[in-house]
PDB file of C-alpha atoms and ligand atoms in Angstrom:
ATOM      1  CA  MET A 207      36.294   1.981  36.191  1.00 96.00           C
ATOM      2  CA  PHE A 208      36.881  -1.081  37.872  1.00 98.00           C
ATOM      3  CA  ARG A 209      34.219  -3.568  36.987  1.00 98.00           C
ATOM      4  CA  PHE A 210      32.989  -6.508  39.053  1.00 98.00           C
ATOM      5  CA  ASP A 211      30.652  -9.151  39.444  1.00 98.00           C
ATOM      6  CA  LEU A 212      30.112 -10.394  43.126  1.00 98.00           C
ATOM      7  CA  HIS A 213      27.506 -13.010  42.408  1.00 98.00           C
ATOM      8  CA  VAL A 214      28.851 -16.004  40.228  1.00 98.00           C
ATOM      9  CA  HIS A 215      27.955 -19.550  40.240  1.00 98.00           C
ATOM     10  CA  SER A 216      30.027 -22.085  40.037  1.00 98.00           C
ATOM     11  CA  CYS A 217      29.695 -25.658  39.009  1.00 97.00           C
ATOM     12  CA  LEU A 218      29.483 -26.516  42.862  1.00 97.00           C
ATOM     13  CA  SER A 219      26.383 -24.878  42.924  1.00 96.00           C
ATOM     14  CA  PRO A 220      23.664 -27.629  42.084  1.00 91.00           C
ATOM     15  CA  CYS A 221      22.254 -25.083  40.043  1.00 91.00           C
ATOM     16  CA  GLY A 222      25.265 -24.010  38.174  1.00 92.00           C
ATOM     17  CA  ASP A 223      26.339 -25.261  35.009  1.00 94.00           C
ATOM     18  CA  LEU A 224      29.127 -28.066  34.925  1.00 94.00           C
ATOM     19  CA  GLU A 225      31.108 -25.949  32.640  1.00 96.00           C
ATOM     20  CA  CYS A 226      31.014 -22.801  35.507  1.00 97.00           C
ATOM     21  CA  SER A 227      34.492 -24.009  36.518  1.00 98.00           C
ATOM     22  CA  PRO A 228      36.627 -21.498  38.140  1.00 98.00           C
ATOM     23  CA  ALA A 229      39.053 -21.400  35.620  1.00 98.00           C
ATOM     24  CA  ALA A 230      36.347 -20.928  32.783  1.00 98.00           C
ATOM     25  CA  VAL A 231      34.409 -18.498  34.986  1.00 98.00           C
ATOM     26  CA  VAL A 232      37.551 -16.403  35.233  1.00 98.00           C
ATOM     27  CA  ARG A 233      38.666 -16.557  31.632  1.00 98.00           C
ATOM     28  CA  THR A 234      34.982 -15.525  30.481  1.00 98.00           C
ATOM     29  CA  ALA A 235      34.964 -12.955  32.836  1.00 98.00           C
ATOM     30  CA  LYS A 236      38.179 -11.155  31.780  1.00 98.00           C
ATOM     31  CA  ALA A 237      37.095 -11.587  28.118  1.00 97.00           C
ATOM     32  CA  ARG A 238      34.375  -9.469  28.836  1.00 97.00           C
ATOM     33  CA  GLY A 239      35.740  -7.146  30.233  1.00 97.00           C
ATOM     34  CA  LEU A 240      35.454  -7.339  33.793  1.00 98.00           C
ATOM     35  CA  ASN A 241      38.075  -6.741  36.592  1.00 98.00           C
ATOM     36  CA  GLY A 242      37.228  -8.791  39.335  1.00 98.00           C
ATOM     37  CA  ILE A 243      34.872 -11.473  40.377  1.00 98.00           C
ATOM     38  CA  MET A 244      33.672 -13.490  43.714  1.00 98.00           C
ATOM     39  CA  LEU A 245      31.952 -16.991  43.383  1.00 98.00           C
ATOM     40  CA  ALA A 246      28.778 -17.070  45.331  1.00 98.00           C
ATOM     41  CA  ASP A 247      27.811 -20.852  45.631  1.00 98.00           C
ATOM     42  CA  HIS A 248      25.183 -21.688  47.756  1.00 98.00           C
ATOM     43  CA  ASN A 249      26.247 -22.108  51.412  1.00 98.00           C
ATOM     44  CA  THR A 250      29.966 -22.888  50.682  1.00 98.00           C
ATOM     45  CA  ALA A 251      33.084 -21.560  49.086  1.00 98.00           C
ATOM     46  CA  MET A 252      34.848 -24.871  48.549  1.00 98.00           C
ATOM     47  CA  ASN A 253      35.609 -23.794  45.247  1.00 98.00           C
ATOM     48  CA  ALA A 254      37.434 -20.278  46.105  1.00 98.00           C
ATOM     49  CA  PRO A 255      41.088 -22.420  46.720  1.00 98.00           C
ATOM     50  CA  ALA A 256      40.685 -22.937  42.725  1.00 98.00           C
ATOM     51  CA  LEU A 257      39.759 -19.556  42.190  1.00 98.00           C
ATOM     52  CA  ALA A 258      42.630 -17.771  43.997  1.00 98.00           C
ATOM     53  CA  GLU A 259      44.705 -20.119  41.860  1.00 98.00           C
ATOM     54  CA  VAL A 260      43.313 -19.574  38.811  1.00 98.00           C
ATOM     55  CA  CYS A 261      43.201 -15.697  39.618  1.00 98.00           C
ATOM     56  CA  ARG A 262      47.124 -15.935  40.801  1.00 98.00           C
ATOM     57  CA  ARG A 263      47.347 -17.553  37.058  1.00 98.00           C
ATOM     58  CA  GLU A 264      45.345 -15.225  34.947  1.00 97.00           C
ATOM     59  CA  THR A 265      46.389 -11.910  37.012  1.00 97.00           C
ATOM     60  CA  PHE A 266      42.912 -11.551  37.747  1.00 98.00           C
ATOM     61  CA  GLN A 267      41.280 -10.138  40.787  1.00 98.00           C
ATOM     62  CA  CYS A 268      38.771 -11.834  43.411  1.00 98.00           C
ATOM     63  CA  LEU A 269      37.313 -11.940  46.406  1.00 98.00           C
ATOM     64  CA  PHE A 270      35.667 -15.073  48.358  1.00 98.00           C
ATOM     65  CA  GLY A 271      32.730 -15.740  49.818  1.00 98.00           C
ATOM     66  CA  MET A 272      29.548 -17.558  49.316  1.00 98.00           C
ATOM     67  CA  GLU A 273      25.464 -17.183  48.852  1.00 98.00           C
ATOM     68  CA  VAL A 274      23.623 -17.813  52.029  1.00 98.00           C
ATOM     69  CA  THR A 275      20.444 -19.118  52.466  1.00 98.00           C
ATOM     70  CA  THR A 276      19.224 -18.065  55.819  1.00 98.00           C
ATOM     71  CA  MET A 277      16.648 -19.717  58.087  1.00 98.00           C
ATOM     72  CA  GLU A 278      14.212 -17.795  56.533  1.00 98.00           C
ATOM     73  CA  GLU A 279      14.868 -18.722  53.018  1.00 98.00           C
ATOM     74  CA  ALA A 280      16.376 -15.477  52.195  1.00 98.00           C
ATOM     75  CA  HIS A 281      19.612 -15.101  49.989  1.00 98.00           C
ATOM     76  CA  CYS A 282      22.526 -12.916  51.368  1.00 98.00           C
ATOM     77  CA  LEU A 283      25.998 -12.672  50.105  1.00 98.00           C
ATOM     78  CA  ALA A 284      28.802 -13.019  52.606  1.00 98.00           C
ATOM     79  CA  VAL A 285      32.068 -11.267  51.203  1.00 99.00           C
ATOM     80  CA  PHE A 286      35.740 -11.405  52.058  1.00 98.00           C
ATOM     81  CA  ASP A 287      38.731 -10.992  51.672  1.00 98.00           C
ATOM     82  CA  THR A 288      40.713 -13.816  52.328  1.00 98.00           C
ATOM     83  CA  LEU A 289      40.591 -17.853  51.710  1.00 98.00           C
ATOM     84  CA  GLU A 290      40.406 -18.423  55.514  1.00 98.00           C
ATOM     85  CA  GLN A 291      37.623 -16.018  56.273  1.00 98.00           C
ATOM     86  CA  ALA A 292      35.664 -17.676  53.432  1.00 98.00           C
ATOM     87  CA  SER A 293      36.447 -21.106  54.665  1.00 98.00           C
ATOM     88  CA  ALA A 294      35.517 -20.554  58.409  1.00 98.00           C
ATOM     89  CA  MET A 295      32.327 -19.167  57.325  1.00 98.00           C
ATOM     90  CA  THR A 296      31.751 -22.319  55.039  1.00 98.00           C
ATOM     91  CA  GLU A 297      32.429 -24.046  58.372  1.00 98.00           C
ATOM     92  CA  ILE A 298      29.608 -22.222  59.981  1.00 98.00           C
ATOM     93  CA  CYS A 299      26.917 -22.924  56.983  1.00 98.00           C
ATOM     94  CA  TYR A 300      27.902 -26.618  57.145  1.00 98.00           C
ATOM     95  CA  ALA A 301      27.424 -26.774  60.969  1.00 98.00           C
ATOM     96  CA  ALA A 302      23.684 -25.241  60.294  1.00 98.00           C
ATOM     97  CA  LEU A 303      23.070 -27.240  56.827  1.00 97.00           C
ATOM     98  CA  PRO A 304      20.429 -30.644  57.455  1.00 95.00           C
ATOM     99  CA  LYS A 305      22.269 -33.699  57.120  1.00 91.00           C
ATOM    100  CA  ARG A 306      20.610 -34.236  53.897  1.00 92.00           C
ATOM    101  CA  VAL A 307      22.298 -35.589  51.187  1.00 93.00           C
ATOM    102  CA  ASN A 308      22.620 -34.440  47.244  1.00 93.00           C
ATOM    103  CA  GLN A 309      20.555 -36.269  44.707  1.00 92.00           C
ATOM    104  CA  PRO A 310      22.438 -35.393  41.721  1.00 91.00           C
ATOM    105  CA  GLU A 311      19.786 -36.885  39.401  1.00 91.00           C
ATOM    106  CA  VAL A 312      17.324 -34.567  40.877  1.00 91.00           C
ATOM    107  CA  PHE A 313      19.589 -31.177  41.605  1.00 90.00           C
ATOM    108  CA  GLY A 314      22.762 -31.809  39.888  1.00 90.00           C
ATOM    109  CA  ASP A 315      26.201 -32.423  40.717  1.00 93.00           C
ATOM    110  CA  GLN A 316      28.422 -30.432  43.339  1.00 97.00           C
ATOM    111  CA  PRO A 317      32.135 -30.511  42.070  1.00 97.00           C
ATOM    112  CA  ILE A 318      35.047 -29.328  44.041  1.00 98.00           C
ATOM    113  CA  VAL A 319      37.570 -28.762  41.710  1.00 98.00           C
ATOM    114  CA  ASP A 320      40.930 -27.208  41.100  1.00 98.00           C
ATOM    115  CA  ALA A 321      42.541 -24.436  38.975  1.00 98.00           C
ATOM    116  CA  ASP A 322      43.189 -27.326  36.177  1.00 98.00           C
ATOM    117  CA  GLU A 323      39.217 -28.032  35.839  1.00 96.00           C
ATOM    118  CA  GLY A 324      39.961 -31.638  37.777  1.00 97.00           C
ATOM    119  CA  ILE A 325      37.241 -32.731  39.900  1.00 96.00           C
ATOM    120  CA  GLU A 326      38.707 -33.359  43.792  1.00 97.00           C
ATOM    121  CA  ASP A 327      35.413 -34.378  45.220  1.00 97.00           C
ATOM    122  CA  LEU A 328      31.921 -34.044  44.882  1.00 96.00           C
ATOM    123  CA  GLU A 329      29.807 -32.381  48.043  1.00 96.00           C
ATOM    124  CA  TRP A 330      27.136 -34.630  49.590  1.00 96.00           C
ATOM    125  CA  ARG A 331      25.395 -31.663  51.233  1.00 96.00           C
ATOM    126  CA  LEU A 332      22.259 -30.791  49.675  1.00 95.00           C
ATOM    127  CA  LEU A 333      23.883 -26.865  49.530  1.00 96.00           C
ATOM    128  CA  SER A 334      20.822 -25.446  48.094  1.00 93.00           C
ATOM    129  CA  ALA A 335      18.599 -26.072  51.225  1.00 95.00           C
ATOM    130  CA  PRO A 336      18.349 -23.565  53.837  1.00 97.00           C
ATOM    131  CA  THR A 337      20.749 -23.360  56.729  1.00 98.00           C
ATOM    132  CA  ARG A 338      19.257 -23.098  60.162  1.00 98.00           C
ATOM    133  CA  LEU A 339      20.760 -19.600  60.952  1.00 98.00           C
ATOM    134  CA  PRO A 340      18.362 -16.706  61.690  1.00 98.00           C
ATOM    135  CA  LEU A 341      19.345 -13.672  58.832  1.00 98.00           C
ATOM    136  CA  ARG A 342      20.795 -11.617  61.600  1.00 98.00           C
ATOM    137  CA  THR A 343      22.680 -14.135  62.895  1.00 98.00           C
ATOM    138  CA  VAL A 344      24.382 -15.120  59.328  1.00 98.00           C
ATOM    139  CA  GLY A 345      25.174 -10.948  59.478  1.00 98.00           C
ATOM    140  CA  GLU A 346      26.721 -11.074  63.211  1.00 98.00           C
ATOM    141  CA  LYS A 347      28.674 -13.834  61.980  1.00 98.00           C
ATOM    142  CA  VAL A 348      29.831 -12.230  58.558  1.00 98.00           C
ATOM    143  CA  HIS A 349      30.713  -9.045  60.342  1.00 98.00           C
ATOM    144  CA  GLU A 350      32.861 -10.961  63.067  1.00 98.00           C
ATOM    145  CA  LEU A 351      34.707 -12.432  60.300  1.00 98.00           C
ATOM    146  CA  GLY A 352      35.260  -9.086  58.959  1.00 98.00           C
ATOM    147  CA  GLY A 353      33.339  -9.655  55.927  1.00 98.00           C
ATOM    148  CA  LEU A 354      30.790  -7.791  54.071  1.00 98.00           C
ATOM    149  CA  PHE A 355      26.851  -8.791  54.216  1.00 98.00           C
ATOM    150  CA  ILE A 356      24.760  -7.976  51.398  1.00 98.00           C
ATOM    151  CA  ALA A 357      20.898  -8.895  50.915  1.00 98.00           C
ATOM    152  CA  ALA A 358      20.969 -10.978  47.287  1.00 98.00           C
ATOM    153  CA  HIS A 359      18.419 -10.143  44.797  1.00 98.00           C
ATOM    154  CA  ILE A 360      16.371  -8.090  46.597  1.00 98.00           C
ATOM    155  CA  ASP A 361      14.186  -7.473  43.436  1.00 97.00           C
ATOM    156  CA  ARG A 362      13.482 -11.044  43.137  1.00 97.00           C
ATOM    157  CA  PRO A 363       9.827 -12.909  43.773  1.00 96.00           C
ATOM    158  CA  VAL A 364      11.719 -15.892  45.413  1.00 96.00           C
ATOM    159  CA  PHE A 365      14.516 -16.709  48.024  1.00 97.00           C
ATOM    160  CA  SER A 366      15.069 -12.581  48.768  1.00 97.00           C
ATOM    161  CA  VAL A 367      14.325 -10.603  51.565  1.00 97.00           C
ATOM    162  CA  THR A 368      11.547  -8.938  49.997  1.00 96.00           C
ATOM    163  CA  SER A 369      10.199 -12.471  49.237  1.00 96.00           C
ATOM    164  CA  GLN A 370      10.731 -14.089  52.615  1.00 97.00           C
ATOM    165  CA  LEU A 371      10.630 -11.180  54.803  1.00 96.00           C
ATOM    166  CA  GLY A 372       8.193  -8.482  53.288  1.00 96.00           C
ATOM    167  CA  GLY A 373      11.194  -6.058  52.759  1.00 95.00           C
ATOM    168  CA  ILE A 374      14.306  -4.563  53.734  1.00 96.00           C
ATOM    169  CA  ALA A 375      13.640  -2.768  57.145  1.00 94.00           C
ATOM    170  CA  GLY A 376      17.060  -1.133  57.382  1.00 93.00           C
ATOM    171  CA  ASP A 377      17.792  -2.748  60.753  1.00 94.00           C
ATOM    172  CA  GLU A 378      19.106  -6.380  59.508  1.00 96.00           C
ATOM    173  CA  GLY A 379      22.538  -4.844  59.205  1.00 97.00           C
ATOM    174  CA  PHE A 380      23.164  -5.182  55.824  1.00 98.00           C
ATOM    175  CA  ASP A 381      26.031  -3.279  54.422  1.00 98.00           C
ATOM    176  CA  ALA A 382      24.547  -3.141  50.429  1.00 98.00           C
ATOM    177  CA  VAL A 383      21.326  -4.747  48.864  1.00 98.00           C
ATOM    178  CA  GLU A 384      21.804  -6.048  45.102  1.00 98.00           C
ATOM    179  CA  PHE A 385      19.807  -5.718  42.734  1.00 98.00           C
ATOM    180  CA  SER A 386      19.310  -8.389  39.844  1.00 97.00           C
ATOM    181  CA  ARG A 387      20.033  -7.778  36.451  1.00 95.00           C
ATOM    182  CA  HIS A 388      15.842  -7.377  35.626  1.00 95.00           C
ATOM    183  CA  ALA A 389      15.383  -4.819  38.272  1.00 96.00           C
ATOM    184  CA  ASP A 390      13.781  -1.903  37.668  1.00 95.00           C
ATOM    185  CA  LEU A 391      15.954   1.050  39.702  1.00 95.00           C
ATOM    186  CA  ASP A 392      13.082   3.552  39.649  1.00 93.00           C
ATOM    187  CA  GLU A 393      11.022   1.307  41.879  1.00 95.00           C
ATOM    188  CA  TRP A 394      13.395  -0.823  44.019  1.00 96.00           C
ATOM    189  CA  GLU A 395      16.151   2.008  44.882  1.00 94.00           C
ATOM    190  CA  ALA A 396      13.276   3.264  47.049  1.00 94.00           C
ATOM    191  CA  LYS A 397      12.917  -0.287  48.678  1.00 95.00           C
ATOM    192  CA  ALA A 398      16.208  -0.535  49.611  1.00 95.00           C
ATOM    193  CA  CYS A 399      15.671   1.692  52.944  1.00 95.00           C
ATOM    194  CA  GLY A 400      18.815   4.195  51.552  1.00 95.00           C
ATOM    195  CA  LEU A 401      21.394   1.259  51.465  1.00 97.00           C
ATOM    196  CA  PRO A 402      23.772   1.237  48.730  1.00 98.00           C
ATOM    197  CA  PHE A 403      23.565  -1.032  45.652  1.00 98.00           C
ATOM    198  CA  ILE A 404      25.392  -3.390  43.789  1.00 98.00           C
ATOM    199  CA  ARG A 405      24.065  -4.901  40.465  1.00 98.00           C
ATOM    200  CA  SER A 406      25.145  -8.738  39.463  1.00 98.00           C
ATOM    201  CA  SER A 407      24.792 -11.299  36.781  1.00 98.00           C
ATOM    202  CA  ASP A 408      23.793 -14.618  39.555  1.00 98.00           C
ATOM    203  CA  ALA A 409      25.290 -16.112  36.512  1.00 98.00           C
ATOM    204  CA  HIS A 410      24.751 -20.034  36.560  1.00 97.00           C
ATOM    205  CA  TYR A 411      26.130 -19.683  32.926  1.00 98.00           C
ATOM    206  CA  LEU A 412      28.881 -19.030  31.117  1.00 98.00           C
ATOM    207  CA  ALA A 413      26.668 -17.173  28.498  1.00 97.00           C
ATOM    208  CA  ASP A 414      25.356 -14.569  31.546  1.00 97.00           C
ATOM    209  CA  ILE A 415      28.910 -13.931  33.001  1.00 98.00           C
ATOM    210  CA  GLY A 416      29.418 -10.072  32.031  1.00 97.00           C
ATOM    211  CA  SER A 417      25.797  -9.263  31.477  1.00 97.00           C
ATOM    212  CA  ILE A 418      25.330  -6.682  34.202  1.00 98.00           C
ATOM    213  CA  TRP A 419      28.257  -5.029  36.496  1.00 98.00           C
ATOM    214  CA  THR A 420      29.052  -3.193  39.188  1.00 98.00           C
ATOM    215  CA  GLU A 421      32.069  -0.482  38.869  1.00 98.00           C
ATOM    216  CA  ALA A 422      33.980   1.878  41.281  1.00 98.00           C
ATOM    217  CA  PRO A 423      36.751   4.205  41.117  1.00 97.00           C
ATOM    218  CA  PHE A 424      39.243   1.765  42.836  1.00 97.00           C
ATOM    219  CA  GLU A 425      41.925  -0.430  41.454  1.00 97.00           C
ATOM    220  CA  ARG A 426      42.115  -3.190  44.049  1.00 98.00           C
ATOM    221  CA  LEU A 427      38.820  -5.207  44.989  1.00 98.00           C
ATOM    222  CA  SER A 428      38.745  -5.489  48.540  1.00 98.00           C
ATOM    223  CA  VAL A 429      36.276  -5.264  51.471  1.00 98.00           C
ATOM    224  CA  GLU A 430      37.653  -1.835  52.476  1.00 98.00           C
ATOM    225  CA  ALA A 431      37.536  -0.705  48.762  1.00 98.00           C
ATOM    226  CA  LEU A 432      33.982  -1.581  48.395  1.00 98.00           C
ATOM    227  CA  LYS A 433      33.370  -0.484  51.884  1.00 98.00           C
ATOM    228  CA  ALA A 434      34.654   3.239  50.817  1.00 98.00           C
ATOM    229  CA  ALA A 435      32.751   2.814  47.818  1.00 98.00           C
ATOM    230  CA  PHE A 436      29.356   2.161  49.788  1.00 98.00           C
ATOM    231  CA  ARG A 437      30.116   5.379  51.888  1.00 98.00           C
ATOM    232  CA  ASP A 438      31.260   7.517  49.439  1.00 98.00           C
ATOM    233  CA  ARG A 439      28.454   6.557  47.024  1.00 97.00           C
ATOM    234  CA  THR A 440      30.626   5.871  44.217  1.00 98.00           C
ATOM    235  CA  LEU A 441      29.180   3.000  42.757  1.00 97.00           C
ATOM    236  CA  GLY A 442      28.060   2.800  39.302  1.00 97.00           C
ATOM    237  CA  TRP A 443      26.865  -0.115  37.015  1.00 97.00           C
ATOM    238  CA  GLY A 444      26.602  -1.097  33.621  1.00 97.00           C
ATOM    239  CA  ARG A 445      25.140  -3.960  30.865  1.00 96.00           C
ATOM    240  CA  ARG A 446      26.536  -5.499  27.911  1.00 92.00           C
ATOM    241  CA  GLY A 447      25.096  -3.715  25.298  1.00 82.00           C
ATOM    242  CA  GLU A 448      24.570  -0.309  26.922  1.00 57.00           C
ATOM    243  CA  SER A 449      28.394   0.608  27.191  1.00 49.00           C
ATOM    244  CA  ASP A 450      30.145   2.208  24.219  1.00 42.00           C
ATOM    245  CA  GLU A 451      32.625  -0.626  23.723  1.00 44.00           C
TER     246      GLU A 451
HETATM  247 ZN1   ZN B1037      20.166 -16.281  45.305  1.00 73.58          ZN
HETATM  248 ZN1   ZN B1038      22.849 -17.063  43.145  1.00 73.58          ZN
END
């Protein structure tokens, strides 16, 4: 089974630990038995080029995307195969972010780094701010670019479709929903409107990477492979401490 985590924050997220460079994230994910990851920074995929280079060097698989904050302040994952698609989505988010400057002493630094952990730039926009994009527009843009649109951590009491919009209605255009590592599946599967689900660490610290994962019977992580797994309901999940390794 291929184990993956589509929701890991890098140092570029204001709330992400500065130790979470793409290089450190990939090495940690590999050491903890994952086969693929995606960095899901808030409203940006600017650390995706470093992720791509690190994965090339480490022979590790990844996808490219981000955790978009919609106008309603609901977090949604945008998942793409290529850097070009992720970069186009970053442009869409940046155009829709308020012109608010990050205050590093309050929110934390937002470094864009290279594959060797060198700092290339400090993002000036406050990335944790909501975009002006309605949820449905975000979904449309993601799909136009060929990506997957996933409702993030719907079991969480903040920044989720549940907390902001009352729950999943089923017509938002989501390809899947995500449950956090704290979710009680008996409760939350019933609230997912029949959508397939993934589980992710939403790690902001290296220590949390590999705490939970999604698994599927494919060998290559891609949007197409995920779509097939969603359709055929072949996804499973596991968490550290519960497996027999
Ligand atoms: Zn979130
Ligand atoms: Zn997150």
